[in-house]
Amino acid sequence: MGRELLLYTIPIVLVTEVPCLIFTVFDILKLDCLRKYRIKNTDYPTNLELWTAFKTYCSVLATIMTLATVAFGSLYLFADDWMIPYRMGAFDQSICSFVLELVLITLFNDLLYWLWHKIAHLPYFYAGHHKHHLLWNTFALGTHVLEIPEIVVFSIPAAIGPILFRSH
């Protein structure tokens, strides 16, 4: 089961990065016609900011893929089927139930992520993760300037929704 879960997870993680990459292309192009849509009408990031964030982005993505491979590889090697929190058998859902499950999980995960993020900004926790807030401009790749503990902690909300809903 762990192997199948890994084979489903990695492509989904990569697909979810497409919007970030599209907005990064806009940041690289620095199109004047899009400037009015930037958050608080801020300037585009400098090339140095983009390069710094890109290096961190690659590191973060590599860390996530490594953690996923280790976690799901461990499930494959050591876990019994009853320990796998997802339904990995034949797809037996109607399209309506699949869409409903997808919407519920997405809303639940977004709510949980928002709550997690609010907690991370409490003074007690903020000092340990404020690195990405040191960037001067708000831009897509800047959201990926994270430390490894942040990656681990912020991966938890993404896993809780599908586990609670026994996602297929």
PDB file of C-alpha atoms in Angstrom:
ATOM      1  CA  MET A   1       0.000   0.000   0.000  1.00  0.00           C
ATOM      2  CA  GLY A   2       2.777   2.455   0.805  1.00  0.00           C
ATOM      3  CA  ARG A   3       4.165   2.199  -2.729  1.00  0.00           C
ATOM      4  CA  GLU A   4       0.776   3.006  -4.286  1.00  0.00           C
ATOM      5  CA  LEU A   5       0.304   5.914  -1.887  1.00  0.00           C
ATOM      6  CA  LEU A   6       3.714   7.286  -2.820  1.00  0.00           C
ATOM      7  CA  LEU A   7       2.957   6.908  -6.533  1.00  0.00           C
ATOM      8  CA  TYR A   8      -0.261   8.915  -6.076  1.00  0.00           C
ATOM      9  CA  THR A   9       1.204  11.529  -3.755  1.00  0.00           C
ATOM     10  CA  ILE A  10       4.300  12.673  -5.637  1.00  0.00           C
ATOM     11  CA  PRO A  11       2.495  13.615  -8.887  1.00  0.00           C
ATOM     12  CA  ILE A  12      -0.203  15.434  -6.900  1.00  0.00           C
ATOM     13  CA  VAL A  13       2.421  17.416  -4.967  1.00  0.00           C
ATOM     14  CA  LEU A  14       4.105  18.355  -8.240  1.00  0.00           C
ATOM     15  CA  VAL A  15       0.812  19.403  -9.862  1.00  0.00           C
ATOM     16  CA  THR A  16      -0.013  21.617  -6.879  1.00  0.00           C
ATOM     17  CA  GLU A  17       3.187  23.551  -7.584  1.00  0.00           C
ATOM     18  CA  VAL A  18       2.019  24.663 -11.044  1.00  0.00           C
ATOM     19  CA  PRO A  19       0.258  27.877  -9.842  1.00  0.00           C
ATOM     20  CA  CYS A  20       3.367  28.906  -7.907  1.00  0.00           C
ATOM     21  CA  LEU A  21       5.498  28.396 -10.995  1.00  0.00           C
ATOM     22  CA  ILE A  22       3.077  30.329 -13.227  1.00  0.00           C
ATOM     23  CA  PHE A  23       3.102  33.309 -10.853  1.00  0.00           C
ATOM     24  CA  THR A  24       6.887  33.058 -10.630  1.00  0.00           C
ATOM     25  CA  VAL A  25       7.082  33.437 -14.411  1.00  0.00           C
ATOM     26  CA  PHE A  26       4.974  36.602 -14.036  1.00  0.00           C
ATOM     27  CA  ASP A  27       7.405  37.820 -11.364  1.00  0.00           C
ATOM     28  CA  ILE A  28      10.369  37.126 -13.647  1.00  0.00           C
ATOM     29  CA  LEU A  29       8.731  38.936 -16.578  1.00  0.00           C
ATOM     30  CA  LYS A  30       7.740  41.897 -14.357  1.00  0.00           C
ATOM     31  CA  LEU A  31       4.834  42.841 -16.612  1.00  0.00           C
ATOM     32  CA  ASP A  32       3.542  46.366 -15.977  1.00  0.00           C
ATOM     33  CA  CYS A  33       0.014  45.376 -17.023  1.00  0.00           C
ATOM     34  CA  LEU A  34      -0.144  42.936 -14.061  1.00  0.00           C
ATOM     35  CA  ARG A  35       1.376  45.237 -11.436  1.00  0.00           C
ATOM     36  CA  LYS A  36      -2.055  46.484 -10.322  1.00  0.00           C
ATOM     37  CA  TYR A  37      -2.993  42.906  -9.332  1.00  0.00           C
ATOM     38  CA  ARG A  38      -0.047  42.460  -6.977  1.00  0.00           C
ATOM     39  CA  ILE A  39      -0.774  42.336  -3.256  1.00  0.00           C
ATOM     40  CA  LYS A  40      -0.923  45.911  -1.929  1.00  0.00           C
ATOM     41  CA  ASN A  41       0.439  47.022  -5.305  1.00  0.00           C
ATOM     42  CA  THR A  42       3.991  46.105  -4.225  1.00  0.00           C
ATOM     43  CA  ASP A  43       6.993  46.081  -6.494  1.00  0.00           C
ATOM     44  CA  TYR A  44       8.079  42.934  -8.248  1.00  0.00           C
ATOM     45  CA  PRO A  45      10.790  40.967  -6.461  1.00  0.00           C
ATOM     46  CA  THR A  46      14.372  41.660  -7.395  1.00  0.00           C
ATOM     47  CA  ASN A  47      16.364  39.071  -9.318  1.00  0.00           C
ATOM     48  CA  LEU A  48      18.367  38.378  -6.151  1.00  0.00           C
ATOM     49  CA  GLU A  49      15.171  37.747  -4.167  1.00  0.00           C
ATOM     50  CA  LEU A  50      13.882  35.437  -6.893  1.00  0.00           C
ATOM     51  CA  TRP A  51      17.162  33.514  -7.057  1.00  0.00           C
ATOM     52  CA  THR A  52      17.380  33.169  -3.259  1.00  0.00           C
ATOM     53  CA  ALA A  53      13.782  31.983  -3.060  1.00  0.00           C
ATOM     54  CA  PHE A  54      14.293  29.581  -5.998  1.00  0.00           C
ATOM     55  CA  LYS A  55      17.247  27.900  -4.281  1.00  0.00           C
ATOM     56  CA  THR A  56      15.183  27.514  -1.118  1.00  0.00           C
ATOM     57  CA  TYR A  57      12.207  26.296  -3.182  1.00  0.00           C
ATOM     58  CA  CYS A  58      14.318  23.510  -4.704  1.00  0.00           C
ATOM     59  CA  SER A  59      15.583  22.549  -1.259  1.00  0.00           C
ATOM     60  CA  VAL A  60      12.045  22.528   0.189  1.00  0.00           C
ATOM     61  CA  LEU A  61      10.685  20.441  -2.681  1.00  0.00           C
ATOM     62  CA  ALA A  62      13.559  17.965  -2.342  1.00  0.00           C
ATOM     63  CA  THR A  63      12.916  17.740   1.411  1.00  0.00           C
ATOM     64  CA  ILE A  64       9.204  17.106   0.899  1.00  0.00           C
ATOM     65  CA  MET A  65       9.872  14.408  -1.695  1.00  0.00           C
ATOM     66  CA  THR A  66      12.459  12.772   0.558  1.00  0.00           C
ATOM     67  CA  LEU A  67      10.137  12.819   3.574  1.00  0.00           C
ATOM     68  CA  ALA A  68       7.280  11.401   1.465  1.00  0.00           C
ATOM     69  CA  THR A  69       9.495   8.655   0.073  1.00  0.00           C
ATOM     70  CA  VAL A  70      10.757   7.682   3.532  1.00  0.00           C
ATOM     71  CA  ALA A  71       7.286   7.830   5.117  1.00  0.00           C
ATOM     72  CA  PHE A  72       5.482   5.895   2.410  1.00  0.00           C
ATOM     73  CA  GLY A  73       8.408   3.526   1.904  1.00  0.00           C
ATOM     74  CA  SER A  74       8.216   2.729   5.620  1.00  0.00           C
ATOM     75  CA  LEU A  75       4.478   2.102   5.272  1.00  0.00           C
ATOM     76  CA  TYR A  76       5.194  -0.237   2.374  1.00  0.00           C
ATOM     77  CA  LEU A  77       7.857  -2.174   4.258  1.00  0.00           C
ATOM     78  CA  PHE A  78       6.518  -2.250   7.800  1.00  0.00           C
ATOM     79  CA  ALA A  79       2.786  -1.510   7.908  1.00  0.00           C
ATOM     80  CA  ASP A  80      -0.120  -3.887   7.612  1.00  0.00           C
ATOM     81  CA  ASP A  81      -3.072  -2.900   5.409  1.00  0.00           C
ATOM     82  CA  TRP A  82      -5.166  -1.942   8.433  1.00  0.00           C
ATOM     83  CA  MET A  83      -2.572   0.708   9.334  1.00  0.00           C
ATOM     84  CA  ILE A  84      -2.899   2.563   6.017  1.00  0.00           C
ATOM     85  CA  PRO A  85      -5.166   5.581   6.676  1.00  0.00           C
ATOM     86  CA  TYR A  86      -6.460   5.812   3.089  1.00  0.00           C
ATOM     87  CA  ARG A  87      -8.665   3.569   0.945  1.00  0.00           C
ATOM     88  CA  MET A  88      -6.377   2.353  -1.815  1.00  0.00           C
ATOM     89  CA  GLY A  89      -8.508  -0.398  -3.362  1.00  0.00           C
ATOM     90  CA  ALA A  90     -10.495  -0.281  -6.566  1.00  0.00           C
ATOM     91  CA  PHE A  91     -12.182   3.045  -7.201  1.00  0.00           C
ATOM     92  CA  ASP A  92     -15.810   2.395  -6.300  1.00  0.00           C
ATOM     93  CA  GLN A  93     -17.208   5.898  -5.759  1.00  0.00           C
ATOM     94  CA  SER A  94     -19.729   7.770  -7.838  1.00  0.00           C
ATOM     95  CA  ILE A  95     -18.530  10.993  -9.402  1.00  0.00           C
ATOM     96  CA  CYS A  96     -20.834  12.962  -7.053  1.00  0.00           C
ATOM     97  CA  SER A  97     -19.394  11.380  -3.919  1.00  0.00           C
ATOM     98  CA  PHE A  98     -15.856  11.824  -5.254  1.00  0.00           C
ATOM     99  CA  VAL A  99     -16.432  15.543  -5.954  1.00  0.00           C
ATOM    100  CA  LEU A 100     -18.141  16.025  -2.581  1.00  0.00           C
ATOM    101  CA  GLU A 101     -15.237  14.305  -0.804  1.00  0.00           C
ATOM    102  CA  LEU A 102     -12.720  16.415  -2.730  1.00  0.00           C
ATOM    103  CA  VAL A 103     -14.538  19.669  -1.879  1.00  0.00           C
ATOM    104  CA  LEU A 104     -14.928  18.735   1.804  1.00  0.00           C
ATOM    105  CA  ILE A 105     -11.279  17.716   2.145  1.00  0.00           C
ATOM    106  CA  THR A 106     -10.107  20.859   0.355  1.00  0.00           C
ATOM    107  CA  LEU A 107     -12.214  23.146   2.553  1.00  0.00           C
ATOM    108  CA  PHE A 108     -11.223  21.273   5.705  1.00  0.00           C
ATOM    109  CA  ASN A 109      -7.523  21.339   4.800  1.00  0.00           C
ATOM    110  CA  ASP A 110      -7.639  25.047   3.941  1.00  0.00           C
ATOM    111  CA  LEU A 111      -9.368  25.826   7.236  1.00  0.00           C
ATOM    112  CA  LEU A 112      -6.842  23.724   9.141  1.00  0.00           C
ATOM    113  CA  TYR A 113      -3.914  25.305   7.280  1.00  0.00           C
ATOM    114  CA  TRP A 114      -5.293  28.794   8.012  1.00  0.00           C
ATOM    115  CA  LEU A 115      -5.596  27.912  11.711  1.00  0.00           C
ATOM    116  CA  TRP A 116      -2.088  26.391  11.736  1.00  0.00           C
ATOM    117  CA  HIS A 117      -0.736  29.534  10.076  1.00  0.00           C
ATOM    118  CA  LYS A 118      -2.481  31.821  12.592  1.00  0.00           C
ATOM    119  CA  ILE A 119      -0.981  29.793  15.451  1.00  0.00           C
ATOM    120  CA  ALA A 120       2.468  30.044  13.836  1.00  0.00           C
ATOM    121  CA  HIS A 121       2.151  33.835  13.972  1.00  0.00           C
ATOM    122  CA  LEU A 122       1.559  33.933  17.711  1.00  0.00           C
ATOM    123  CA  PRO A 123       4.573  35.561  19.414  1.00  0.00           C
ATOM    124  CA  TYR A 124       5.645  32.316  21.089  1.00  0.00           C
ATOM    125  CA  PHE A 125       6.054  30.479  17.757  1.00  0.00           C
ATOM    126  CA  TYR A 126       6.805  33.329  15.357  1.00  0.00           C
ATOM    127  CA  ALA A 127      10.462  33.795  16.273  1.00  0.00           C
ATOM    128  CA  GLY A 128      11.220  30.252  15.160  1.00  0.00           C
ATOM    129  CA  HIS A 129       9.778  30.543  11.666  1.00  0.00           C
ATOM    130  CA  HIS A 130       9.893  34.165  10.549  1.00  0.00           C
ATOM    131  CA  LYS A 131      12.602  33.653   7.899  1.00  0.00           C
ATOM    132  CA  HIS A 132      10.196  33.956   4.961  1.00  0.00           C
ATOM    133  CA  HIS A 133       8.888  37.230   6.354  1.00  0.00           C
ATOM    134  CA  LEU A 134      12.311  38.799   5.944  1.00  0.00           C
ATOM    135  CA  LEU A 135      11.804  38.998   2.173  1.00  0.00           C
ATOM    136  CA  TRP A 136      11.123  42.541   1.072  1.00  0.00           C
ATOM    137  CA  ASN A 137       8.422  41.829  -1.485  1.00  0.00           C
ATOM    138  CA  THR A 138       5.466  39.476  -1.509  1.00  0.00           C
ATOM    139  CA  PHE A 139       5.826  36.940  -4.305  1.00  0.00           C
ATOM    140  CA  ALA A 140       4.918  33.338  -5.123  1.00  0.00           C
ATOM    141  CA  LEU A 141       8.275  31.681  -4.445  1.00  0.00           C
ATOM    142  CA  GLY A 142       8.509  33.593  -1.181  1.00  0.00           C
ATOM    143  CA  THR A 143       5.822  31.289   0.215  1.00  0.00           C
ATOM    144  CA  HIS A 144       8.302  28.425  -0.050  1.00  0.00           C
ATOM    145  CA  VAL A 145      11.080  30.012   1.996  1.00  0.00           C
ATOM    146  CA  LEU A 146      10.743  27.625   4.924  1.00  0.00           C
ATOM    147  CA  GLU A 147      12.864  25.770   7.437  1.00  0.00           C
ATOM    148  CA  ILE A 148      12.630  21.967   7.664  1.00  0.00           C
ATOM    149  CA  PRO A 149      10.599  22.009  10.935  1.00  0.00           C
ATOM    150  CA  GLU A 150       8.083  24.308   9.208  1.00  0.00           C
ATOM    151  CA  ILE A 151       7.824  21.896   6.282  1.00  0.00           C
ATOM    152  CA  VAL A 152       7.073  19.029   8.629  1.00  0.00           C
ATOM    153  CA  VAL A 153       4.583  21.004  10.751  1.00  0.00           C
ATOM    154  CA  PHE A 154       2.778  22.516   7.746  1.00  0.00           C
ATOM    155  CA  SER A 155       2.526  19.099   6.053  1.00  0.00           C
ATOM    156  CA  ILE A 156       0.331  17.841   8.891  1.00  0.00           C
ATOM    157  CA  PRO A 157      -2.831  19.762   7.870  1.00  0.00           C
ATOM    158  CA  ALA A 158      -2.533  18.391   4.336  1.00  0.00           C
ATOM    159  CA  ALA A 159      -2.607  14.830   5.685  1.00  0.00           C
ATOM    160  CA  ILE A 160      -5.322  15.185   8.324  1.00  0.00           C
ATOM    161  CA  GLY A 161      -8.261  15.871   5.971  1.00  0.00           C
ATOM    162  CA  PRO A 162      -7.828  12.772   3.785  1.00  0.00           C
ATOM    163  CA  ILE A 163      -7.218  10.617   6.884  1.00  0.00           C
ATOM    164  CA  LEU A 164     -10.338  11.874   8.696  1.00  0.00           C
ATOM    165  CA  PHE A 165     -12.491  11.478   5.602  1.00  0.00           C
ATOM    166  CA  ARG A 166     -10.903   8.082   4.747  1.00  0.00           C
ATOM    167  CA  SER A 167     -10.140   9.439   1.299  1.00  0.00           C
ATOM    168  CA  HIS A 168      -9.828   7.211  -1.733  1.00  0.00           C
TER     169      HIS A 168
END
